[in-house]
Amino acid sequence: MSTQTLGSLTLALLLLLAGANVLGQLAARLRQPKVVGEILAGIVLGPSLLGLLAPQVTGQLFGKGQQDAPTVVLGFLYHLGLLLLMFVSGVGVRNVLGRENRRPTAWLVGVGTTVPFFLAIALSPALPLDSVMGTAHSRPALVLVFAIATAVTSIPVITKIFFDLGILHTRFASLMLSAAVLEDIALWGVLALATALASAGGATGGLADTVSLHVGTNVAFVVVAMTVAPAVLRRLGRARWNMMASQTPIAWIMVVLLVYVSVAAALDVTLAFAAFLAGFGIVGGMKNTQYQRFRVPLESIGQVSAAVFVPIYFAIVGYRLDFTQGFSLALLVTFLLGSSLARFGSVWLAARCAGFRGLDVVNLAVTANARGGPGIVMASVAFDAGIINASFFTTLVVTAVVTSQVCGAWLDAVLRRGKPLLGGDTAVDPRAVGGQSPVPSSAP
């Protein structure tokens, strides 16, 4: 790599990192999720703005082709940021499934998630999905992604909102996080199936056997990662011969993440989901005493990820959004309104069945509709796998941002009126922020 190329790449990283952090902080001051500012930084540097005004500058900084050094390096950082985001999100699901929430959680997941998911599948034959199909040309995979995008809820964004409003200790926060954890685990499993179908879609012979192999591999990976792996990691983490875990725990945690991702790559399992399972596995098998030993290293990884790699990831997501080509306002409005209505209706029914009434139901529905980081990550994975085209990718990302903004604004407004978010909770002053968020404060 020449000095000139290295200098251009360094400048590109400078612009992405500084722009994402500055605009992210500005968004936070405006009471918006930081991810809004981070994505906006990429939009400013991408083809939608800088690319129009100075296309030569954009090409030199960020690369003009797939083999250009800036394109390769930024592509690696994009995927690294995605993996770290999913890893930290997996770490954040520790101890959120409280006993008092089991019945309402079952209703929210069993009805609030499954109804919009299967409704989207049922309506798919009547929808012009071929117009948003990607290069993999796999309609079954596209239908699954469409259904996931309708039903997904963001663990990181609602956790960040709860942290900012000082309500992480409330039953409302515990209930929503419990439901979101189960939803996201299930939906990420479906996304792994979708990518398996897409990768097998080009096979000319033995297609059924190829798809069965992909699906079976993904299912086996998930089952082992959620049942056997946490206990194994607990034993390895406290083994006396494991000097890495005792002397350099950050290195040990990163090795675990890399092992999960490497094995997933060898088995053709979705890498982002593997990173999520790595985070889940490394804390899922820990006892409280062991978790305290690894708490600071985990927080350190989370802080570095939130300050550097995750903002770069979302900035590159924004860079990839091209509003000058392929963007359809009609598609955005139709999907945003249609999916939101399906989500609102199903969560309303689930909340009513769980015994909630009035404002409680509205609060649950608005929060469940926040697509946030998982919605963006899902769109990124589906776009990279060739399941969806650029137009639908843009639609999914913008939908995730808008629904997250609506969620934060609504909950803030309810608390400012002095009302509890859930019957039985004490009204919280939104200016009083306390506690620690289990995910980085800048998580989307």
Tab-separated table of C-alpha atoms in Angstrom:
chain	number	residue	atom	x	y	z
A	1	MET	CA	0.000	0.000	0.000
A	2	SER	CA	1.501	3.333	-1.060
A	3	THR	CA	1.908	6.311	1.247
A	4	GLN	CA	-0.677	8.242	-0.775
A	5	THR	CA	-3.225	5.436	-0.481
A	6	LEU	CA	-2.564	5.096	3.246
A	7	GLY	CA	-2.967	8.856	3.676
A	8	SER	CA	-6.285	8.868	1.803
A	9	LEU	CA	-7.536	5.934	3.849
A	10	THR	CA	-6.504	7.626	7.103
A	11	LEU	CA	-8.380	10.764	6.074
A	12	ALA	CA	-11.461	8.693	5.200
A	13	LEU	CA	-11.395	7.056	8.645
A	14	LEU	CA	-10.917	10.460	10.262
A	15	LEU	CA	-13.972	11.859	8.495
A	16	LEU	CA	-16.115	8.804	9.261
A	17	LEU	CA	-15.133	8.549	12.919
A	18	ALA	CA	-15.176	12.260	13.741
A	19	GLY	CA	-18.326	12.924	11.738
A	20	ALA	CA	-20.196	9.995	13.285
A	21	ASN	CA	-19.242	10.957	16.843
A	22	VAL	CA	-19.909	14.687	16.428
A	23	LEU	CA	-23.266	14.235	14.717
A	24	GLY	CA	-24.110	11.388	17.099
A	25	GLN	CA	-23.538	13.657	20.102
A	26	LEU	CA	-25.561	16.386	18.426
A	27	ALA	CA	-28.428	13.943	17.892
A	28	ALA	CA	-28.245	12.949	21.557
A	29	ARG	CA	-28.469	16.605	22.607
A	30	LEU	CA	-31.607	16.870	20.484
A	31	ARG	CA	-32.991	13.850	22.393
A	32	GLN	CA	-32.612	11.551	19.392
A	33	PRO	CA	-30.834	8.164	19.193
A	34	LYS	CA	-27.145	8.614	18.405
A	35	VAL	CA	-27.488	6.246	15.483
A	36	VAL	CA	-29.407	8.983	13.650
A	37	GLY	CA	-26.380	11.278	13.690
A	38	GLU	CA	-23.958	8.457	12.931
A	39	ILE	CA	-25.895	7.434	9.823
A	40	LEU	CA	-26.299	11.084	8.810
A	41	ALA	CA	-22.497	11.472	8.831
A	42	GLY	CA	-22.242	8.702	6.267
A	43	ILE	CA	-25.005	10.203	4.145
A	44	VAL	CA	-23.140	13.527	4.071
A	45	LEU	CA	-19.923	11.813	2.949
A	46	GLY	CA	-21.645	9.449	0.521
A	47	PRO	CA	-23.160	9.662	-2.943
A	48	SER	CA	-26.237	11.477	-1.686
A	49	LEU	CA	-24.293	14.681	-0.907
A	50	LEU	CA	-20.482	14.788	-1.197
A	51	GLY	CA	-20.633	12.333	-4.079
A	52	LEU	CA	-22.864	14.765	-5.968
A	53	LEU	CA	-20.725	17.814	-5.234
A	54	ALA	CA	-17.248	16.252	-5.564
A	55	PRO	CA	-17.418	12.690	-6.952
A	56	GLN	CA	-13.640	12.554	-7.537
A	57	VAL	CA	-12.954	13.313	-3.885
A	58	THR	CA	-15.390	10.614	-2.746
A	59	GLY	CA	-13.834	8.064	-5.077
A	60	GLN	CA	-10.306	8.820	-3.910
A	61	LEU	CA	-11.218	8.679	-0.220
A	62	PHE	CA	-13.575	5.709	-0.160
A	63	GLY	CA	-12.572	3.780	-3.271
A	64	LYS	CA	-14.023	3.438	-6.735
A	65	GLY	CA	-14.128	-0.346	-7.150
A	66	GLN	CA	-14.377	-3.550	-5.139
A	67	GLN	CA	-10.609	-4.167	-5.329
A	68	ASP	CA	-9.477	-0.688	-4.288
A	69	ALA	CA	-7.547	-0.627	-1.000
A	70	PRO	CA	-9.910	1.895	0.688
A	71	THR	CA	-12.919	-0.204	-0.289
A	72	VAL	CA	-11.351	-3.383	1.106
A	73	VAL	CA	-10.223	-1.796	4.387
A	74	LEU	CA	-13.477	0.073	4.967
A	75	GLY	CA	-15.378	-3.104	4.167
A	76	PHE	CA	-13.422	-4.929	6.871
A	77	LEU	CA	-14.075	-2.163	9.410
A	78	TYR	CA	-17.751	-2.187	8.448
A	79	HIS	CA	-18.014	-5.894	9.249
A	80	LEU	CA	-15.872	-5.572	12.383
A	81	GLY	CA	-18.161	-2.832	13.703
A	82	LEU	CA	-21.181	-5.010	12.948
A	83	LEU	CA	-19.670	-7.988	14.771
A	84	LEU	CA	-18.789	-5.899	17.835
A	85	LEU	CA	-22.259	-4.339	17.899
A	86	MET	CA	-23.900	-7.760	17.856
A	87	PHE	CA	-21.432	-9.117	20.431
A	88	VAL	CA	-22.143	-6.291	22.877
A	89	SER	CA	-25.876	-6.721	22.283
A	90	GLY	CA	-25.498	-10.407	23.155
A	91	VAL	CA	-23.682	-9.483	26.354
A	92	GLY	CA	-26.534	-7.111	27.206
A	93	VAL	CA	-29.218	-9.804	27.374
A	94	ARG	CA	-27.919	-11.079	30.733
A	95	ASN	CA	-30.524	-11.386	33.514
A	96	VAL	CA	-33.476	-9.616	31.934
A	97	LEU	CA	-35.966	-12.512	32.046
A	98	GLY	CA	-37.670	-11.940	35.413
A	99	ARG	CA	-40.254	-14.374	36.793
A	100	GLU	CA	-43.005	-11.780	37.126
A	101	ASN	CA	-42.771	-11.088	33.402
A	102	ARG	CA	-43.058	-14.644	32.135
A	103	ARG	CA	-46.789	-14.606	31.393
A	104	PRO	CA	-46.940	-11.163	29.706
A	105	THR	CA	-43.668	-11.920	27.905
A	106	ALA	CA	-45.207	-15.090	26.525
A	107	TRP	CA	-48.156	-13.064	25.205
A	108	LEU	CA	-45.955	-10.351	23.703
A	109	VAL	CA	-43.750	-12.885	21.943
A	110	GLY	CA	-46.422	-15.439	21.120
A	111	VAL	CA	-48.863	-12.890	19.684
A	112	GLY	CA	-47.055	-9.563	19.351
A	113	THR	CA	-44.211	-11.043	17.310
A	114	THR	CA	-45.646	-14.084	15.585
A	115	VAL	CA	-48.789	-12.375	14.275
A	116	PRO	CA	-47.011	-9.655	12.224
A	117	PHE	CA	-44.377	-12.192	11.149
A	118	PHE	CA	-46.880	-14.694	9.756
A	119	LEU	CA	-49.167	-11.935	8.496
A	120	ALA	CA	-46.299	-10.638	6.369
A	121	ILE	CA	-45.694	-14.146	5.033
A	122	ALA	CA	-49.399	-14.619	4.295
A	123	LEU	CA	-49.624	-11.321	2.404
A	124	SER	CA	-46.364	-11.789	0.483
A	125	PRO	CA	-47.935	-13.574	-2.542
A	126	ALA	CA	-50.120	-10.514	-3.147
A	127	LEU	CA	-47.242	-8.031	-2.823
A	128	PRO	CA	-44.825	-6.998	-5.624
A	129	LEU	CA	-41.771	-8.264	-3.767
A	130	ASP	CA	-39.954	-9.089	-6.992
A	131	SER	CA	-39.331	-5.362	-7.413
A	132	VAL	CA	-37.143	-5.332	-4.267
A	133	MET	CA	-35.386	-8.670	-4.844
A	134	GLY	CA	-31.606	-8.745	-4.693
A	135	THR	CA	-29.003	-10.459	-6.809
A	136	ALA	CA	-29.499	-13.853	-5.096
A	137	HIS	CA	-32.946	-14.078	-6.748
A	138	SER	CA	-34.336	-16.090	-3.835
A	139	ARG	CA	-37.994	-15.281	-3.210
A	140	PRO	CA	-38.285	-17.554	-0.116
A	141	ALA	CA	-35.357	-15.717	1.475
A	142	LEU	CA	-36.882	-12.357	0.529
A	143	VAL	CA	-40.227	-13.302	2.090
A	144	LEU	CA	-38.496	-14.274	5.346
A	145	VAL	CA	-36.542	-10.992	5.437
A	146	PHE	CA	-39.750	-9.063	4.752
A	147	ALA	CA	-41.427	-10.855	7.671
A	148	ILE	CA	-38.460	-10.275	9.999
A	149	ALA	CA	-38.361	-6.581	9.123
A	150	THR	CA	-42.027	-6.314	10.074
A	151	ALA	CA	-41.636	-7.996	13.467
A	152	VAL	CA	-38.161	-7.064	14.749
A	153	THR	CA	-37.605	-5.033	17.943
A	154	SER	CA	-34.329	-3.341	18.880
A	155	ILE	CA	-32.715	-4.412	22.148
A	156	PRO	CA	-29.939	-1.762	21.973
A	157	VAL	CA	-32.154	1.199	21.099
A	158	ILE	CA	-34.811	0.563	23.719
A	159	THR	CA	-32.116	-0.132	26.321
A	160	LYS	CA	-30.464	3.185	25.471
A	161	ILE	CA	-33.810	4.996	25.664
A	162	PHE	CA	-34.595	3.383	29.027
A	163	PHE	CA	-31.141	4.354	30.309
A	164	ASP	CA	-31.529	7.976	29.192
A	165	LEU	CA	-34.954	8.228	30.831
A	166	GLY	CA	-33.792	6.585	34.056
A	167	ILE	CA	-36.299	3.721	33.869
A	168	LEU	CA	-34.074	0.651	33.501
A	169	HIS	CA	-35.147	-0.439	36.990
A	170	THR	CA	-38.877	-0.420	36.190
A	171	ARG	CA	-41.065	-3.384	35.331
A	172	PHE	CA	-41.890	-1.780	31.985
A	173	ALA	CA	-38.217	-1.855	30.979
A	174	SER	CA	-37.749	-5.396	32.268
A	175	LEU	CA	-40.842	-6.633	30.420
A	176	MET	CA	-39.911	-5.039	27.097
A	177	LEU	CA	-36.324	-6.264	27.281
A	178	SER	CA	-37.478	-9.781	28.164
A	179	ALA	CA	-39.742	-9.887	25.125
A	180	ALA	CA	-37.131	-8.265	22.851
A	181	VAL	CA	-34.463	-10.791	23.836
A	182	LEU	CA	-36.639	-13.777	22.926
A	183	GLU	CA	-37.900	-12.081	19.771
A	184	ASP	CA	-34.451	-11.212	18.491
A	185	ILE	CA	-33.029	-14.667	19.183
A	186	ALA	CA	-35.872	-16.241	17.212
A	187	LEU	CA	-35.762	-13.705	14.379
A	188	TRP	CA	-31.983	-13.920	14.036
A	189	GLY	CA	-32.422	-17.646	13.679
A	190	VAL	CA	-34.894	-17.021	10.860
A	191	LEU	CA	-32.438	-14.598	9.232
A	192	ALA	CA	-29.787	-17.318	9.349
A	193	LEU	CA	-32.280	-19.533	7.522
A	194	ALA	CA	-32.912	-16.784	4.948
A	195	THR	CA	-29.223	-16.334	4.209
A	196	ALA	CA	-28.841	-20.107	3.937
A	197	LEU	CA	-31.667	-20.191	1.392
A	198	ALA	CA	-30.101	-17.302	-0.528
A	199	SER	CA	-26.664	-18.897	-0.651
A	200	ALA	CA	-28.168	-22.198	-1.804
A	201	GLY	CA	-30.461	-20.556	-4.330
A	202	GLY	CA	-27.933	-20.684	-7.139
A	203	ALA	CA	-27.392	-24.413	-6.959
A	204	THR	CA	-28.299	-26.249	-10.129
A	205	GLY	CA	-28.635	-29.706	-8.678
A	206	GLY	CA	-29.575	-31.209	-5.325
A	207	LEU	CA	-31.113	-27.921	-4.210
A	208	ALA	CA	-33.263	-29.531	-1.527
A	209	ASP	CA	-30.250	-31.333	-0.051
A	210	THR	CA	-28.180	-28.134	-0.145
A	211	VAL	CA	-30.866	-26.097	1.596
A	212	SER	CA	-31.418	-28.837	4.172
A	213	LEU	CA	-27.701	-28.909	4.915
A	214	HIS	CA	-27.550	-25.122	5.356
A	215	VAL	CA	-30.622	-25.052	7.575
A	216	GLY	CA	-29.476	-28.019	9.637
A	217	THR	CA	-26.046	-26.466	10.145
A	218	ASN	CA	-27.528	-23.163	11.269
A	219	VAL	CA	-29.943	-24.840	13.676
A	220	ALA	CA	-27.196	-27.040	15.125
A	221	PHE	CA	-24.913	-24.021	15.582
A	222	VAL	CA	-27.632	-22.089	17.437
A	223	VAL	CA	-28.558	-25.009	19.686
A	224	VAL	CA	-24.942	-25.720	20.659
A	225	ALA	CA	-24.173	-22.007	21.136
A	226	MET	CA	-27.134	-21.514	23.478
A	227	THR	CA	-26.934	-24.728	25.482
A	228	VAL	CA	-23.484	-26.335	25.540
A	229	ALA	CA	-21.138	-23.423	24.770
A	230	PRO	CA	-21.960	-21.197	27.810
A	231	ALA	CA	-21.090	-23.997	30.252
A	232	VAL	CA	-17.888	-24.800	28.340
A	233	LEU	CA	-16.869	-21.139	28.336
A	234	ARG	CA	-17.524	-20.916	32.076
A	235	ARG	CA	-15.174	-23.819	32.744
A	236	LEU	CA	-12.519	-22.488	30.371
A	237	GLY	CA	-12.757	-18.998	31.860
A	238	ARG	CA	-11.974	-20.198	35.377
A	239	ALA	CA	-9.430	-22.905	34.459
A	240	ARG	CA	-6.091	-22.365	36.188
A	241	TRP	CA	-4.090	-23.112	33.050
A	242	ASN	CA	-5.971	-20.424	31.104
A	243	MET	CA	-3.475	-17.578	31.643
A	244	MET	CA	-5.190	-15.479	28.996
A	245	ALA	CA	-8.477	-15.408	30.930
A	246	SER	CA	-6.746	-14.581	34.227
A	247	GLN	CA	-4.040	-12.181	33.021
A	248	THR	CA	-5.493	-10.581	29.867
A	249	PRO	CA	-9.276	-11.079	30.051
A	250	ILE	CA	-9.948	-8.632	27.203
A	251	ALA	CA	-7.825	-10.791	24.904
A	252	TRP	CA	-9.672	-13.905	26.139
A	253	ILE	CA	-13.068	-12.346	25.394
A	254	MET	CA	-11.956	-11.272	21.920
A	255	VAL	CA	-10.570	-14.760	21.254
A	256	VAL	CA	-13.963	-16.228	22.140
A	257	LEU	CA	-15.653	-13.823	19.716
A	258	LEU	CA	-13.181	-14.670	16.949
A	259	VAL	CA	-13.599	-18.409	17.540
A	260	TYR	CA	-17.383	-18.120	17.209
A	261	VAL	CA	-17.086	-16.061	14.028
A	262	SER	CA	-14.400	-18.312	12.513
A	263	VAL	CA	-16.429	-21.455	13.166
A	264	ALA	CA	-19.541	-19.767	11.791
A	265	ALA	CA	-17.655	-18.749	8.651
A	266	ALA	CA	-16.425	-22.317	8.143
A	267	LEU	CA	-19.989	-23.625	8.551
A	268	ASP	CA	-21.527	-20.831	6.427
A	269	VAL	CA	-23.583	-19.521	9.363
A	270	THR	CA	-24.557	-15.838	9.488
A	271	LEU	CA	-21.559	-14.105	11.105
A	272	ALA	CA	-23.528	-11.323	12.787
A	273	PHE	CA	-25.728	-13.874	14.553
A	274	ALA	CA	-22.608	-15.808	15.594
A	275	ALA	CA	-21.230	-12.641	17.225
A	276	PHE	CA	-24.526	-12.164	19.097
A	277	LEU	CA	-24.348	-15.751	20.342
A	278	ALA	CA	-20.718	-15.195	21.402
A	279	GLY	CA	-21.802	-12.328	23.644
A	280	PHE	CA	-24.684	-14.395	24.982
A	281	GLY	CA	-22.411	-17.368	25.577
A	282	ILE	CA	-19.629	-15.550	27.365
A	283	VAL	CA	-21.999	-14.162	30.023
A	284	GLY	CA	-24.699	-16.818	29.886
A	285	GLY	CA	-22.553	-19.393	31.641
A	286	MET	CA	-21.030	-17.072	34.238
A	287	LYS	CA	-21.892	-17.127	37.896
A	288	ASN	CA	-22.160	-13.761	39.633
A	289	THR	CA	-18.642	-13.937	41.078
A	290	GLN	CA	-17.115	-14.782	37.718
A	291	TYR	CA	-19.161	-12.107	35.992
A	292	GLN	CA	-17.771	-9.472	38.378
A	293	ARG	CA	-14.259	-10.555	37.379
A	294	PHE	CA	-15.061	-10.010	33.711
A	295	ARG	CA	-17.329	-6.981	34.157
A	296	VAL	CA	-14.623	-4.346	33.651
A	297	PRO	CA	-13.093	-6.028	30.569
A	298	LEU	CA	-16.566	-6.406	29.034
A	299	GLU	CA	-17.331	-2.755	29.743
A	300	SER	CA	-13.995	-1.727	28.235
A	301	ILE	CA	-14.727	-3.613	25.030
A	302	GLY	CA	-18.182	-2.067	24.961
A	303	GLN	CA	-16.846	1.457	25.432
A	304	VAL	CA	-14.203	1.151	22.707
A	305	SER	CA	-16.727	-0.436	20.372
A	306	ALA	CA	-19.281	2.293	21.044
A	307	ALA	CA	-16.768	5.089	20.569
A	308	VAL	CA	-14.901	3.813	17.501
A	309	PHE	CA	-16.078	0.745	15.630
A	310	VAL	CA	-19.866	0.941	15.949
A	311	PRO	CA	-20.003	4.617	14.823
A	312	ILE	CA	-17.816	3.736	11.836
A	313	TYR	CA	-20.171	0.869	11.003
A	314	PHE	CA	-23.262	3.090	11.062
A	315	ALA	CA	-21.468	5.843	9.172
A	316	ILE	CA	-20.659	3.340	6.419
A	317	VAL	CA	-24.312	2.227	6.489
A	318	GLY	CA	-25.223	5.856	5.838
A	319	TYR	CA	-22.577	6.068	3.123
A	320	ARG	CA	-24.195	3.121	1.359
A	321	LEU	CA	-27.588	4.857	1.304
A	322	ASP	CA	-27.980	6.454	-2.104
A	323	PHE	CA	-31.052	8.682	-2.234
A	324	THR	CA	-30.169	9.765	-5.761
A	325	GLN	CA	-30.733	6.311	-7.271
A	326	GLY	CA	-33.321	3.671	-6.530
A	327	PHE	CA	-34.907	5.389	-3.512
A	328	SER	CA	-38.683	5.112	-3.525
A	329	LEU	CA	-40.665	7.384	-1.228
A	330	ALA	CA	-43.814	5.387	-1.973
A	331	LEU	CA	-42.078	2.152	-0.917
A	332	LEU	CA	-40.825	3.772	2.286
A	333	VAL	CA	-44.211	5.199	3.274
A	334	THR	CA	-46.046	1.991	2.407
A	335	PHE	CA	-43.699	-0.281	4.331
A	336	LEU	CA	-43.352	2.092	7.290
A	337	LEU	CA	-47.082	2.527	7.765
A	338	GLY	CA	-48.049	-1.039	6.905
A	339	SER	CA	-45.480	-2.731	9.133
A	340	SER	CA	-46.145	-0.294	11.990
A	341	LEU	CA	-49.892	-0.936	11.851
A	342	ALA	CA	-49.296	-4.696	11.876
A	343	ARG	CA	-46.932	-4.366	14.847
A	344	PHE	CA	-49.213	-1.990	16.762
A	345	GLY	CA	-52.249	-4.196	16.235
A	346	SER	CA	-50.549	-7.413	17.288
A	347	VAL	CA	-48.915	-5.910	20.385
A	348	TRP	CA	-52.232	-4.251	21.324
A	349	LEU	CA	-53.911	-7.661	21.182
A	350	ALA	CA	-51.081	-9.320	23.109
A	351	ALA	CA	-51.078	-6.613	25.798
A	352	ARG	CA	-54.849	-6.869	26.210
A	353	CYS	CA	-54.597	-10.641	26.577
A	354	ALA	CA	-51.869	-10.136	29.196
A	355	GLY	CA	-54.200	-7.910	31.217
A	356	PHE	CA	-52.899	-4.438	30.338
A	357	ARG	CA	-55.239	-1.579	29.540
A	358	GLY	CA	-55.249	2.051	28.426
A	359	LEU	CA	-51.968	3.918	28.118
A	360	ASP	CA	-50.022	0.788	29.094
A	361	VAL	CA	-51.017	-0.851	25.815
A	362	VAL	CA	-49.956	2.157	23.724
A	363	ASN	CA	-46.587	2.399	25.483
A	364	LEU	CA	-45.881	-1.284	24.883
A	365	ALA	CA	-46.880	-1.069	21.217
A	366	VAL	CA	-44.792	2.023	20.452
A	367	THR	CA	-41.732	0.537	22.164
A	368	ALA	CA	-42.091	-2.835	20.437
A	369	ASN	CA	-42.171	-1.047	17.072
A	370	ALA	CA	-38.677	0.449	17.504
A	371	ARG	CA	-36.546	-1.386	14.920
A	372	GLY	CA	-33.247	0.383	15.716
A	373	GLY	CA	-29.913	-1.397	15.391
A	374	PRO	CA	-31.269	-4.919	14.716
A	375	GLY	CA	-33.425	-3.542	11.921
A	376	ILE	CA	-30.391	-1.875	10.349
A	377	VAL	CA	-28.149	-4.897	10.904
A	378	MET	CA	-30.776	-7.200	9.432
A	379	ALA	CA	-31.011	-4.921	6.394
A	380	SER	CA	-27.209	-4.917	6.049
A	381	VAL	CA	-26.954	-8.711	6.254
A	382	ALA	CA	-29.813	-9.200	3.788
A	383	PHE	CA	-28.337	-6.647	1.362
A	384	ASP	CA	-24.852	-8.174	1.550
A	385	ALA	CA	-26.356	-11.627	0.944
A	386	GLY	CA	-28.124	-10.360	-2.179
A	387	ILE	CA	-31.587	-11.015	-0.730
A	388	ILE	CA	-32.812	-7.416	-1.124
A	389	ASN	CA	-31.877	-4.602	-3.489
A	390	ALA	CA	-30.560	-1.129	-2.661
A	391	SER	CA	-34.010	0.467	-2.680
A	392	PHE	CA	-35.423	-1.865	-0.040
A	393	PHE	CA	-32.192	-1.628	1.954
A	394	THR	CA	-32.657	2.144	2.154
A	395	THR	CA	-36.308	1.684	3.105
A	396	LEU	CA	-35.456	-0.692	5.955
A	397	VAL	CA	-32.718	1.560	7.348
A	398	VAL	CA	-34.881	4.694	7.255
A	399	THR	CA	-37.779	2.760	8.834
A	400	ALA	CA	-35.506	1.626	11.656
A	401	VAL	CA	-34.387	5.195	12.315
A	402	VAL	CA	-37.905	6.701	12.192
A	403	THR	CA	-39.496	4.080	14.466
A	404	SER	CA	-36.671	4.499	16.987
A	405	GLN	CA	-37.156	8.269	17.008
A	406	VAL	CA	-40.893	7.882	17.529
A	407	CYS	CA	-40.342	5.488	20.435
A	408	GLY	CA	-37.930	7.797	22.264
A	409	ALA	CA	-40.101	10.881	21.723
A	410	TRP	CA	-43.280	9.114	22.867
A	411	LEU	CA	-41.867	7.654	26.083
A	412	ASP	CA	-40.208	10.971	26.928
A	413	ALA	CA	-43.518	12.796	26.430
A	414	VAL	CA	-45.407	10.334	28.651
A	415	LEU	CA	-42.897	10.677	31.466
A	416	ARG	CA	-42.847	14.453	31.168
A	417	ARG	CA	-46.585	14.408	31.843
A	418	GLY	CA	-45.835	12.584	35.089
A	419	LYS	CA	-47.480	9.315	34.044
A	420	PRO	CA	-46.046	5.820	34.621
A	421	LEU	CA	-45.305	3.731	31.557
A	422	LEU	CA	-46.919	0.646	33.068
A	423	GLY	CA	-49.533	0.224	35.761
A	424	GLY	CA	-47.790	-0.428	39.064
A	425	ASP	CA	-44.615	1.446	38.100
A	426	THR	CA	-43.815	4.727	39.797
A	427	ALA	CA	-43.768	7.796	37.559
A	428	VAL	CA	-40.178	8.752	36.788
A	429	ASP	CA	-38.678	12.192	36.321
A	430	PRO	CA	-37.002	11.937	32.890
A	431	ARG	CA	-34.281	14.312	34.037
A	432	ALA	CA	-33.160	11.826	36.665
A	433	VAL	CA	-30.897	9.351	34.947
A	434	GLY	CA	-29.439	6.522	36.986
A	435	GLY	CA	-28.053	3.043	36.719
A	436	GLN	CA	-25.800	1.547	34.154
A	437	SER	CA	-26.807	0.416	30.730
A	438	PRO	CA	-25.819	-3.129	29.818
A	439	VAL	CA	-24.910	-1.925	26.328
A	440	PRO	CA	-22.787	1.037	25.274
A	441	SER	CA	-24.540	4.349	25.715
A	442	SER	CA	-24.202	5.090	22.034
A	443	ALA	CA	-25.697	1.825	20.894
A	444	PRO	CA	-28.452	2.396	18.356
